[in-house]
Coordinates of C-alpha atoms in Angstrom, one line a residue:
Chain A
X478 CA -23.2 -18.2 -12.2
X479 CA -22.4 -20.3 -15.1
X480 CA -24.8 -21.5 -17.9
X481 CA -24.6 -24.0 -20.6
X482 CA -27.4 -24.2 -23.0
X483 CA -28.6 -27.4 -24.8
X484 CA -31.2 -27.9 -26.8
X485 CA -34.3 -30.0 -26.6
X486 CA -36.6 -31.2 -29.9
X487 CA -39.0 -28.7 -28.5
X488 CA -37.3 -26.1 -27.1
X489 CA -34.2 -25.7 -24.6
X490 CA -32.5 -26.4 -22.0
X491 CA -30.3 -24.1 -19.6
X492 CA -27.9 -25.6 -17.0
X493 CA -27.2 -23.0 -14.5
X494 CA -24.4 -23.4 -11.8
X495 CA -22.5 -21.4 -8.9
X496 CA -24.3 -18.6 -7.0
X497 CA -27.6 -17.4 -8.7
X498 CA -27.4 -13.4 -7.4
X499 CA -28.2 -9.9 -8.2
X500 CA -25.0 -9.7 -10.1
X501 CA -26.2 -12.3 -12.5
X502 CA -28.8 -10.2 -13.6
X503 CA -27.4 -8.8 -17.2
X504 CA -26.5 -12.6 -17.7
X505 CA -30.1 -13.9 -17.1
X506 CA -31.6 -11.6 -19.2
X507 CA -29.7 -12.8 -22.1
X508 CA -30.9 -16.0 -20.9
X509 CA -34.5 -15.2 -21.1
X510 CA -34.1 -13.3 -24.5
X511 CA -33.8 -16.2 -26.1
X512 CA -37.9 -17.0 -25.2
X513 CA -38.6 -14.9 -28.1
X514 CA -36.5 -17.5 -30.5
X515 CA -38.6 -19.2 -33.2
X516 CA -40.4 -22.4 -32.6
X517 CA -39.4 -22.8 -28.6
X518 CA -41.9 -24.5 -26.4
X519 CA -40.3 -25.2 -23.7
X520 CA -37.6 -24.2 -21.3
X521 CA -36.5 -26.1 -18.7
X522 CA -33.9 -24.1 -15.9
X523 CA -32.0 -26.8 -14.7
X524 CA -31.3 -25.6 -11.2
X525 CA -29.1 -28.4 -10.0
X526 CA -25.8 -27.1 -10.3
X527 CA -27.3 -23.9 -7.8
X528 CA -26.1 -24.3 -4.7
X529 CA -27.7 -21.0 -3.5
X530 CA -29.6 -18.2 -4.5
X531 CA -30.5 -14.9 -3.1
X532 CA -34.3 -13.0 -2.9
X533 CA -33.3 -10.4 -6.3
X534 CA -32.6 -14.0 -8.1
X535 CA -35.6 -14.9 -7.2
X536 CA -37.3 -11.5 -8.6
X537 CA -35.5 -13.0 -12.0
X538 CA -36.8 -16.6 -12.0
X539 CA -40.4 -14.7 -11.2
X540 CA -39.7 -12.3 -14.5
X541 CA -38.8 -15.3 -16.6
X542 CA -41.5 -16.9 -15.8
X543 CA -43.8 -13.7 -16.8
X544 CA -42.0 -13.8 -20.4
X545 CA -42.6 -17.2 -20.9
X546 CA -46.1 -16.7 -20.3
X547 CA -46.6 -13.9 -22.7
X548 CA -45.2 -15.9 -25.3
X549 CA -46.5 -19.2 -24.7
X550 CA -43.9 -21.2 -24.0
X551 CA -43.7 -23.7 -20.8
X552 CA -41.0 -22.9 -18.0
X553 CA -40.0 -25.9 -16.1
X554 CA -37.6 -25.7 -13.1
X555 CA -36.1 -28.5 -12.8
X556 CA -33.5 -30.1 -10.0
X557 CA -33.5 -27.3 -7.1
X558 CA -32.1 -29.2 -3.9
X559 CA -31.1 -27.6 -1.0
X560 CA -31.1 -24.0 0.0
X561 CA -32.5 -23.3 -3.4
X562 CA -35.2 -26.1 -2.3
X563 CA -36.1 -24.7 0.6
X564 CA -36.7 -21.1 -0.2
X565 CA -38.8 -22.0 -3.4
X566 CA -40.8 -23.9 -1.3
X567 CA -41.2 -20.9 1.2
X568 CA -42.6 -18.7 -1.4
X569 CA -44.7 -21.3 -3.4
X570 CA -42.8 -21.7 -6.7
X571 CA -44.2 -24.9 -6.9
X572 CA -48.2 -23.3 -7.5
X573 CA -46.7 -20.8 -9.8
X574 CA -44.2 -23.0 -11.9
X575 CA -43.9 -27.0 -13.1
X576 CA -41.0 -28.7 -11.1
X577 CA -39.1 -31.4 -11.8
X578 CA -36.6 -33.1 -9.9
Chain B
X324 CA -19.6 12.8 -23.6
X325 CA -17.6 14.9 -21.3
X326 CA -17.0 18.1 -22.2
X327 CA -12.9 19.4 -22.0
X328 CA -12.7 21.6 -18.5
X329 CA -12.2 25.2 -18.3
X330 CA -8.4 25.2 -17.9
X331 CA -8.8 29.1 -17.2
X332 CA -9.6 28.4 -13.7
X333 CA -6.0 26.2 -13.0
X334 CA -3.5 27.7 -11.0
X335 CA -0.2 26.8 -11.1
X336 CA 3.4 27.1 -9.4
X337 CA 6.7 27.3 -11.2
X338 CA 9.2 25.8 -8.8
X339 CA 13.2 26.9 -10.8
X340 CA 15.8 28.7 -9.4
X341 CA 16.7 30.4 -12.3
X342 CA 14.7 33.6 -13.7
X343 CA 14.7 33.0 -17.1
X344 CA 13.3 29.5 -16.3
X345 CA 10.6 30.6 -14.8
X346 CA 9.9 33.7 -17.2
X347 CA 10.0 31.5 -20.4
X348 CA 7.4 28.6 -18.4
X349 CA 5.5 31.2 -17.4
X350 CA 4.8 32.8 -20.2
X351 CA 4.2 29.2 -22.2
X352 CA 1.5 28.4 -19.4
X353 CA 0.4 32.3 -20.0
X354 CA -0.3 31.6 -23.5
X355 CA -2.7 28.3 -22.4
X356 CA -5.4 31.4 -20.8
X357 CA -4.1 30.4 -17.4
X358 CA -3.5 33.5 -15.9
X359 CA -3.5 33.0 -12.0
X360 CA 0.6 31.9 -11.7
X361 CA 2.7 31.8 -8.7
X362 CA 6.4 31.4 -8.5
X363 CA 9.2 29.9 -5.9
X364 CA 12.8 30.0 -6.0
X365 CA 13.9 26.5 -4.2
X366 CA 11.9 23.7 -2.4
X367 CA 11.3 25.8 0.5
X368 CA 9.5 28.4 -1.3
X369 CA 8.1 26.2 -3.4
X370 CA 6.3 23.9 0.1
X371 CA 5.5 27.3 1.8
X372 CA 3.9 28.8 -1.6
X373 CA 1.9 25.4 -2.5
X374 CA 0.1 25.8 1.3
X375 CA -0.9 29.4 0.5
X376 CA -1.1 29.5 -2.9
X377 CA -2.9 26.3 -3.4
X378 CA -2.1 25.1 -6.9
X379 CA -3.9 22.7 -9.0
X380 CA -0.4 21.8 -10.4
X381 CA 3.8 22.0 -10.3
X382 CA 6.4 22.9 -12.4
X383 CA 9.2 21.2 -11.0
X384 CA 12.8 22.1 -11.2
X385 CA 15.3 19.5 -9.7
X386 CA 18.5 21.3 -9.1
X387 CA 18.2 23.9 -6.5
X388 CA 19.8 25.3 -3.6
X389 CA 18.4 25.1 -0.3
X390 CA 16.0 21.7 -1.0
X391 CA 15.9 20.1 -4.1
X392 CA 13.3 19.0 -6.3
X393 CA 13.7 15.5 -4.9
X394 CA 13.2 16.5 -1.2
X395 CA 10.5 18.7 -1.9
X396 CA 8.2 16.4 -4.1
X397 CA 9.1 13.7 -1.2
X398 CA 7.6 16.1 1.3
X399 CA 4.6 17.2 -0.4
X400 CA 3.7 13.6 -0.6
X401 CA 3.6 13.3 3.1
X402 CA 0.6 15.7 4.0
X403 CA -2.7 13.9 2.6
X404 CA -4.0 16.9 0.8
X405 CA -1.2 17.1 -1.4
X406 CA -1.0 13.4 -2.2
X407 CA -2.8 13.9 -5.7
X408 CA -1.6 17.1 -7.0
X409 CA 0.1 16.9 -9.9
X410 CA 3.5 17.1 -10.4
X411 CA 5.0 17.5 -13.5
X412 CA 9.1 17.6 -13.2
X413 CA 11.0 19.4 -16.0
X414 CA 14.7 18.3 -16.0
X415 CA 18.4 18.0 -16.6
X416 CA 18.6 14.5 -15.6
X417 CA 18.5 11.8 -18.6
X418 CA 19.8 9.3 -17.3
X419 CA 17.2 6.3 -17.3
X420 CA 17.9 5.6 -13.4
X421 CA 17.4 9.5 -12.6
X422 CA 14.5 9.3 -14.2
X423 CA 13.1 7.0 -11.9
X424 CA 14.6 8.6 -8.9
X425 CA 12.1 11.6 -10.0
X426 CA 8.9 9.2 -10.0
X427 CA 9.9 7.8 -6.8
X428 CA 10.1 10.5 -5.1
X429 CA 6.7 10.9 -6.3
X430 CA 6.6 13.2 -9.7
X431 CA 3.4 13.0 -11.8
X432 CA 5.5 13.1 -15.0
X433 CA 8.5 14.9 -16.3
X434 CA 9.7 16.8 -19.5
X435 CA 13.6 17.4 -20.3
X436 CA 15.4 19.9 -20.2
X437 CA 15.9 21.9 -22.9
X438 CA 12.6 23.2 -22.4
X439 CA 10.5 22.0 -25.4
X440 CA 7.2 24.5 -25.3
X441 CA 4.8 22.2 -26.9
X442 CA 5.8 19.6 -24.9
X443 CA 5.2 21.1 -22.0
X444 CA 1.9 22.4 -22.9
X445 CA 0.8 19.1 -23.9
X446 CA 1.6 17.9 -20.8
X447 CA 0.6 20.6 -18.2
X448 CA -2.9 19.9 -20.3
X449 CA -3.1 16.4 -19.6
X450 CA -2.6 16.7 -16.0
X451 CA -5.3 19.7 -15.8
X452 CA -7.8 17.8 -17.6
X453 CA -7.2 15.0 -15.7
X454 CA -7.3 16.7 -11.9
X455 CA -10.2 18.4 -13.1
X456 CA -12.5 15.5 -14.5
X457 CA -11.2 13.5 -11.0
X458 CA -12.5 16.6 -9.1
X459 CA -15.8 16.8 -10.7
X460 CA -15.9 13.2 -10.3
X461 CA -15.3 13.5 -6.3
X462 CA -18.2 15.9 -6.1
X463 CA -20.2 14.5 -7.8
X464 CA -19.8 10.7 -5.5
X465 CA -20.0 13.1 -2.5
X466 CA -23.0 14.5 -3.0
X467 CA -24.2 11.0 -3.9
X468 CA -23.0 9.8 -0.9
X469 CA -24.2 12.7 1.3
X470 CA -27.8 12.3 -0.1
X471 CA -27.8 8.3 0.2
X472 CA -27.1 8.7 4.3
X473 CA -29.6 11.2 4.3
X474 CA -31.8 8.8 2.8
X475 CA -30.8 6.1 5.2
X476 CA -31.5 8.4 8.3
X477 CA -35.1 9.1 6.9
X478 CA -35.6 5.3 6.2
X479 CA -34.7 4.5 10.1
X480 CA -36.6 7.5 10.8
X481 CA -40.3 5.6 9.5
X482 CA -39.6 2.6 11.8
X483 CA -41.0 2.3 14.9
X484 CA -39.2 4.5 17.9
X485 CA -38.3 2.8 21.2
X486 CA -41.1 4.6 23.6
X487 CA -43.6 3.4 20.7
X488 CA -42.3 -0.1 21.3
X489 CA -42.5 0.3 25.0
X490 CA -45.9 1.8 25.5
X491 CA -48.1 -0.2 23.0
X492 CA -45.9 -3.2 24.5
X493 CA -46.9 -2.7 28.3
X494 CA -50.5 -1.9 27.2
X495 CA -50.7 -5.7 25.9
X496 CA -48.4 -7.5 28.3
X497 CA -45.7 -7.9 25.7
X498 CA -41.8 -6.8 25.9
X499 CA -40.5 -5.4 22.6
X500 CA -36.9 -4.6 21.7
X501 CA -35.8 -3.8 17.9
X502 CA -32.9 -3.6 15.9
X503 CA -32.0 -2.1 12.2
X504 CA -29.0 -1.5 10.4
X505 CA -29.2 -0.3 7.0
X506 CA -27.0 -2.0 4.6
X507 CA -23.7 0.1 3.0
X508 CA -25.8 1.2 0.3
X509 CA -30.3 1.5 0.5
X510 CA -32.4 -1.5 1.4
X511 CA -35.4 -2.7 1.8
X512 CA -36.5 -3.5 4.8
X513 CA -39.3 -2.0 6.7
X514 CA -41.3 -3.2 10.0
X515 CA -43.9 -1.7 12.1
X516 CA -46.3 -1.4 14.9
X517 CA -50.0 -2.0 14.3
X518 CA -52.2 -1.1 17.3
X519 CA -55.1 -3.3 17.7
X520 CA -56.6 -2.2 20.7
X521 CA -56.8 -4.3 24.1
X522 CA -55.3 -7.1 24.5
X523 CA -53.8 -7.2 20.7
X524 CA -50.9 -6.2 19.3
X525 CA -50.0 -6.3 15.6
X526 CA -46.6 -7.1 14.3
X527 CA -45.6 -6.7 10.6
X528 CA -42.0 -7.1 8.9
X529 CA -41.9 -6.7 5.4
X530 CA -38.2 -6.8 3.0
X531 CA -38.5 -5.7 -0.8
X532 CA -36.5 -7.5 -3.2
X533 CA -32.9 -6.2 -4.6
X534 CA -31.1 -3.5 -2.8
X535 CA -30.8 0.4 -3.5
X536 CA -32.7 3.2 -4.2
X537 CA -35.4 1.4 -5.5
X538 CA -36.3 -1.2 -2.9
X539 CA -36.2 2.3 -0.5
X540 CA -38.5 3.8 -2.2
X541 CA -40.5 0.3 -2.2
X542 CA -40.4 0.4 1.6
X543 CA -42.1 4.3 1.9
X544 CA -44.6 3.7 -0.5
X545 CA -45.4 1.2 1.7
X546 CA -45.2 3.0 4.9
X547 CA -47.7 5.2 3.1
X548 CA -49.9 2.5 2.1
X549 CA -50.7 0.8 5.7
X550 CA -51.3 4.7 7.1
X551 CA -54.4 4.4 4.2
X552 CA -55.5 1.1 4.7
X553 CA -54.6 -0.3 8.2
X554 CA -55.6 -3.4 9.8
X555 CA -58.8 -4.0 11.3
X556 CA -58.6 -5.2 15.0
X557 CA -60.6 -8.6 14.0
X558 CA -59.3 -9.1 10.6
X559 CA -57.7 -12.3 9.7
X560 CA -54.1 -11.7 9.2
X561 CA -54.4 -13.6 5.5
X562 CA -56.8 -10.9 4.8
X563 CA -54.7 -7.7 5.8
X564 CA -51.8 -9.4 3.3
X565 CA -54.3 -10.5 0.5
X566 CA -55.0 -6.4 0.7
X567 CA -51.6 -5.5 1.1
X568 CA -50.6 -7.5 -2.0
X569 CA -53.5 -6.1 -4.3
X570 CA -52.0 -2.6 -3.5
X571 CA -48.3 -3.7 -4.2
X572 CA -49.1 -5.7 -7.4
X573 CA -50.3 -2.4 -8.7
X574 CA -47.6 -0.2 -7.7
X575 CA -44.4 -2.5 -8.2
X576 CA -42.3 -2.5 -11.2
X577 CA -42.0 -5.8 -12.8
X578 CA -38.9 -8.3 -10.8
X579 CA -39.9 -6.3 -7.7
X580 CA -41.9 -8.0 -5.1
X581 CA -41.4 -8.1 -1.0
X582 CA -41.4 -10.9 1.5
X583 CA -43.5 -10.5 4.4
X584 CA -45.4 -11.7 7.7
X585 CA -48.0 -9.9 9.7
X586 CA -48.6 -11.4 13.6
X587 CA -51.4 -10.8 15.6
X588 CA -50.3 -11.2 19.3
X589 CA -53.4 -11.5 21.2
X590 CA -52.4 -11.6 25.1
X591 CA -56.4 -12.4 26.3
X592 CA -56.3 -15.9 24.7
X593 CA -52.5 -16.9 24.8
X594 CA -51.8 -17.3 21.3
X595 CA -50.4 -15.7 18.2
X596 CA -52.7 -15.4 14.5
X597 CA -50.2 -15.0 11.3
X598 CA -50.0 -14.9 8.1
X599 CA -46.5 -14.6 5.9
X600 CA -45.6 -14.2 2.7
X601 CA -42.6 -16.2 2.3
X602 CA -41.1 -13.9 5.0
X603 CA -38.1 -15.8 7.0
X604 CA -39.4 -18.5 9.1
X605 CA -40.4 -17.0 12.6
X606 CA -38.1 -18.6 15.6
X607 CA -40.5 -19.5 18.7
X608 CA -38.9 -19.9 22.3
X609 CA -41.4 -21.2 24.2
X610 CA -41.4 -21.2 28.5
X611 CA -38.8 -24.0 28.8
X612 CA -36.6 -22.6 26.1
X613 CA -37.3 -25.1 23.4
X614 CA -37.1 -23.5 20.0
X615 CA -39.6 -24.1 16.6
X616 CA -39.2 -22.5 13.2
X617 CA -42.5 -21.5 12.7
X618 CA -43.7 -22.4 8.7
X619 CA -43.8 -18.7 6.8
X620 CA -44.6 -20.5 3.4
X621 CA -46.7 -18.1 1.2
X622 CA -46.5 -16.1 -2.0
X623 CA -44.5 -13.1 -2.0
X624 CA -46.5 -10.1 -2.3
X625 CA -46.8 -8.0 -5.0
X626 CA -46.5 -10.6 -7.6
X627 CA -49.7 -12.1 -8.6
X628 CA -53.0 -10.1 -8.0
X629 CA -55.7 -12.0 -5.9
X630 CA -53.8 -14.8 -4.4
X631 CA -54.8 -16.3 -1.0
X632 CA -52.8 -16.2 2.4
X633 CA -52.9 -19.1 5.2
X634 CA -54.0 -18.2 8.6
X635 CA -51.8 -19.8 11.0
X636 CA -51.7 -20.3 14.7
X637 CA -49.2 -20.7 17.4
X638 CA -49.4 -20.7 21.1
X639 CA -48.0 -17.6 22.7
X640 CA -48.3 -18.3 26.8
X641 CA -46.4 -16.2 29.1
X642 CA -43.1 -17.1 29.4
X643 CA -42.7 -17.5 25.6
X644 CA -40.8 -15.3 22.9
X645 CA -40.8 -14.9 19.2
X646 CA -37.8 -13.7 16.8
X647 CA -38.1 -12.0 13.7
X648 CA -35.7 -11.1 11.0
X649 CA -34.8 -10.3 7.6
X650 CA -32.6 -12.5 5.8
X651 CA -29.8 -10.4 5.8
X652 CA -29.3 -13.1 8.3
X653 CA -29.4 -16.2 7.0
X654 CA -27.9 -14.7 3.4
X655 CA -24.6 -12.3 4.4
X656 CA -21.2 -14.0 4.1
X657 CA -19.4 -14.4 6.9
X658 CA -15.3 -13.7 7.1
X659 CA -14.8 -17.1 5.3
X660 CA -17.5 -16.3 2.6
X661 CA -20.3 -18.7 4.1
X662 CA -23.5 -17.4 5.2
X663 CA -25.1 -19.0 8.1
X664 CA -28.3 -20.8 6.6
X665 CA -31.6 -21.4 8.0
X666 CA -30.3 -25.0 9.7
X667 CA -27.7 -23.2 11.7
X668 CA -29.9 -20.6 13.0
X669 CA -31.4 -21.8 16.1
X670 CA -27.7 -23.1 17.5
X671 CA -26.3 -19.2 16.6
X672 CA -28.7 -17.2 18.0
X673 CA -30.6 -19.5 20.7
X674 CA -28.1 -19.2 23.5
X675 CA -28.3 -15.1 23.2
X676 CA -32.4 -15.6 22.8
X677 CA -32.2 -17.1 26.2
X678 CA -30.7 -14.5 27.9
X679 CA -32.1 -12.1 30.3
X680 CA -33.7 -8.9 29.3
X681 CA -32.7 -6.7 26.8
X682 CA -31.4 -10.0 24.3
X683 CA -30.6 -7.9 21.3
X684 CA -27.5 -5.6 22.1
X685 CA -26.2 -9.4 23.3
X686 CA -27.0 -11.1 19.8
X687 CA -25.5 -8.0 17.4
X688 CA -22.1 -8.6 18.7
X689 CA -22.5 -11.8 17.9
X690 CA -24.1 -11.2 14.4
X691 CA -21.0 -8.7 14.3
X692 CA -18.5 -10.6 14.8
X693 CA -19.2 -13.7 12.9
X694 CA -20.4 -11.0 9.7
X695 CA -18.7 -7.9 9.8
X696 CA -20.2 -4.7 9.5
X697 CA -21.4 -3.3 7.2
X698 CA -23.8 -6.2 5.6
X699 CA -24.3 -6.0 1.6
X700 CA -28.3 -6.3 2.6
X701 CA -30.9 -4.0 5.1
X702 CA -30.8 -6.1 9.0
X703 CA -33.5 -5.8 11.1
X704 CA -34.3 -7.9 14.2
X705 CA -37.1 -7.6 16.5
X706 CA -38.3 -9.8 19.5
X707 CA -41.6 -9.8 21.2
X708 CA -41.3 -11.3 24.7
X709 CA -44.3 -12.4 27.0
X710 CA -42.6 -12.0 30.4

């Protein structure tokens, strides 16, 4: 997986691409550590560039989305097509998170 | 930190023709408090004395009568057990092209002759040090190893056995054949047998997230939990997982969760009750063949206390058969790195589906050869038939 992080007036923006995986894990973290920055509001994954992603990725998605909620800041997923699609779809992501094409 | 090994329990040959040679290396290894040293004459001795003496290390000469250093160091690099022992060469040679004539022929190292006694220490050291920390090393990923097959067995060992399948299968009607293969390292994946009395069988198949020790574990705590709090033989499948997942939520550690999908087969009125969380989508074959990914859509368990399950419904009339998998599946890479996908599934295992009776054996050497053995993730299959 690659990321490139852009910000927004309210918060940020990560642009993930490749292979979301288990070995991404370290990587993602460091990702989500940024939550905790000062004044963020919102994050939005963009998921677009993810052409597939396996279930322990989808254990990391689930833990973002439990920091965000501890620290008050709104986790958007935004642009998940195919596989990715269809397996967030499977397991509900859309009750548990806001998405966005 | 790693602590500096014991040198004291090294042994190691000298290999020289020449007495004093080997008196004055001796007595410089001597003064290192290695005190079990054994001595050969040529490159004869020196192969017959490493089988029965067993060193951790060589003193090499190269010029000697009946085999040289050369032909002996090319030797002992034949037999397998010998392929890592250290080496070191201590020699006349200097010139640059001799000197790589010596690591060709498969030295460790070398020191030149004149013997320079610190040198030689340093170097005998080195190689010591080293063979011991790779020893300790070996152990240690053996016993590893040893204890994670062991694990493996056990894990295969809480699944259901084959006369289980058979008996609580003919008592409803229903054909059952199963297949596991644990993944090179631990998975998750667990499945069982729930009896429900006459008439109803229940079916669940559960995968924890991640691989390793931990999603193992995962798999008997649950194995533990459904022996506590089983399925009633009316209640609604979406009720059994709503339970399952309050016991989960409390017991997983957080980014750990499990897919899942509990089936009710009930043979009296033709038809099959389920509930999944986000387990793998269910393939259907119903009398005529046709195929239908049944929806699994649900919340994975163990995530969110108190979330609700959907009951669905299926007909199940005799002649029909349902497949069941993990994703290990749809998710391992195949010899050109692409995994098979859930749109792909129904043209790659139909025609094996199809078969006659037992399909399974028929469909893993398919599975094997398109993804070869071993799979990064826990595979299991099972297939409930209604002849």
């Amino acid at each position: 997986m690659d990321h490139v992080i852009r910000a927004l007036p309210d918060g940020k923006e990560v642009l993930l691409s490749g292979r979301l995986t288990f070995a991404d894990h370290n990587n993602f973290r460091a990702i989500i550590a940024q939550f905790s920055e000062p004044g963020a509001k919102r994050f939005v994954l963009d998921l677009s560039g993810i052409d597939f992603i396996d279930s322990a990725a989808l254990g990391m998605v689930l833990l973002a989305r439990d920091t965000a909620i501890s620290r008050g800041i709104h986790l958007v997923l935004k642009g998940a097509g195919g596989q990715v699609k269809r397996i967030m779809e499977v397991a509900k992501f859309n009750t548990l998170f806001t998405m966005e094409d | 930190m790693i602590e500096a090994p014991d040198l004291g329990t090294c042994k190691v040959l000298i290999v020289d023709d020449q007495e004093p040679n080997r008196r004055l290396l001796g007595s410089l290894v001597e003064a290192m408090g290695i005190e079990r040293i054994e001595y050969a004459v040529d490159g004869v001795d020196g192969l017959a004395k490493i089988e029965s003496f067993r060193p951790d290390l060589v003193l090499l000469d190269i010029m000697m009568p009946n085999m040289d250093g050369f032909t002996m160091c090319r030797e002992l690099r034949t037999r397998p057990e010998w392929r890592d022992l250290p080496v070191l060469v201590n020699t006349a040679l200097s010139e640059p092209s001799e000197r790589v004539e010596c690591f060709k022929a498969g030295a460790t190292d070398m020191v030149t002759k004149p013997i320079n006694g610190p040198e030689v220490l340093a170097r005998v050291r080195i190689h010591l040090e080293r063979r011991l920390l790779i020893q300790s090393l070996s152990a240690y990923h053996e016993r590893v190893a040893q204890e994670l097959a062991l694990a493996a067995r056990m894990q295969s060992e809480i699944l259901p056995k084959p006369q289980r399948l058979e008996a609580l299968g003919e008592a409803c009607g229903l054909r059952l054949e199963s297949y596991y293969a644990p993944s090179s390292e631990l998975g998750g994946d667990f499945w069982e047998l729930l009896d429900l009395g006459p008439d109803r069988l229940g079916v669940l198949l559960v995968d924890f997230s991640g691989h390793g020790v931990g999603a193992a574990l995962n798999a008997f705590r649950l194995h533990a939990l459904i022996g506590r709090m089983p399925p009633g033989r009316d209640q609604a499948p979406s009720e059994w997982l709503r339970v399952l997942n309050g016991a989960l939520k409390g017991l997983l550690g957080p980014g750990q969760f499990a897919t899942a999908i509990y089936l009710v087969f009930d043979t009296a009125s033709d038809e099959i009750r389920y509930a999944s969380a986000a387990a793998p989508a269910p393939l259907l074959l119903d009398a005529r063949g046709q195929a239908a990914l049944l929806d699994s859509s649900g919340f994975f368990l163990g995530i969110i206390a108190g979330v609700d399950y959907e009951d669905r419904k299926v007909a199940f009339p005799r002649g029909s058969s349902l497949f069941l998998y993990s994703d290990a599946l749809l998710e391992s890479p195949d010899t050109g790195g692409r995994p098979l996908g859930e749109a792909d599934l129904v043209d790659f295992v139909g025609p094996e589906l199809t078969g006659a009776d037992p399909v399974l054996p028929g469909l893993v050497k398919r599975i094997e050869g398109r993804f070869p053995p071993p799979l990064p993730d826990d595979l299991t299959l099972v297939r409930i038939a209604r002849p």
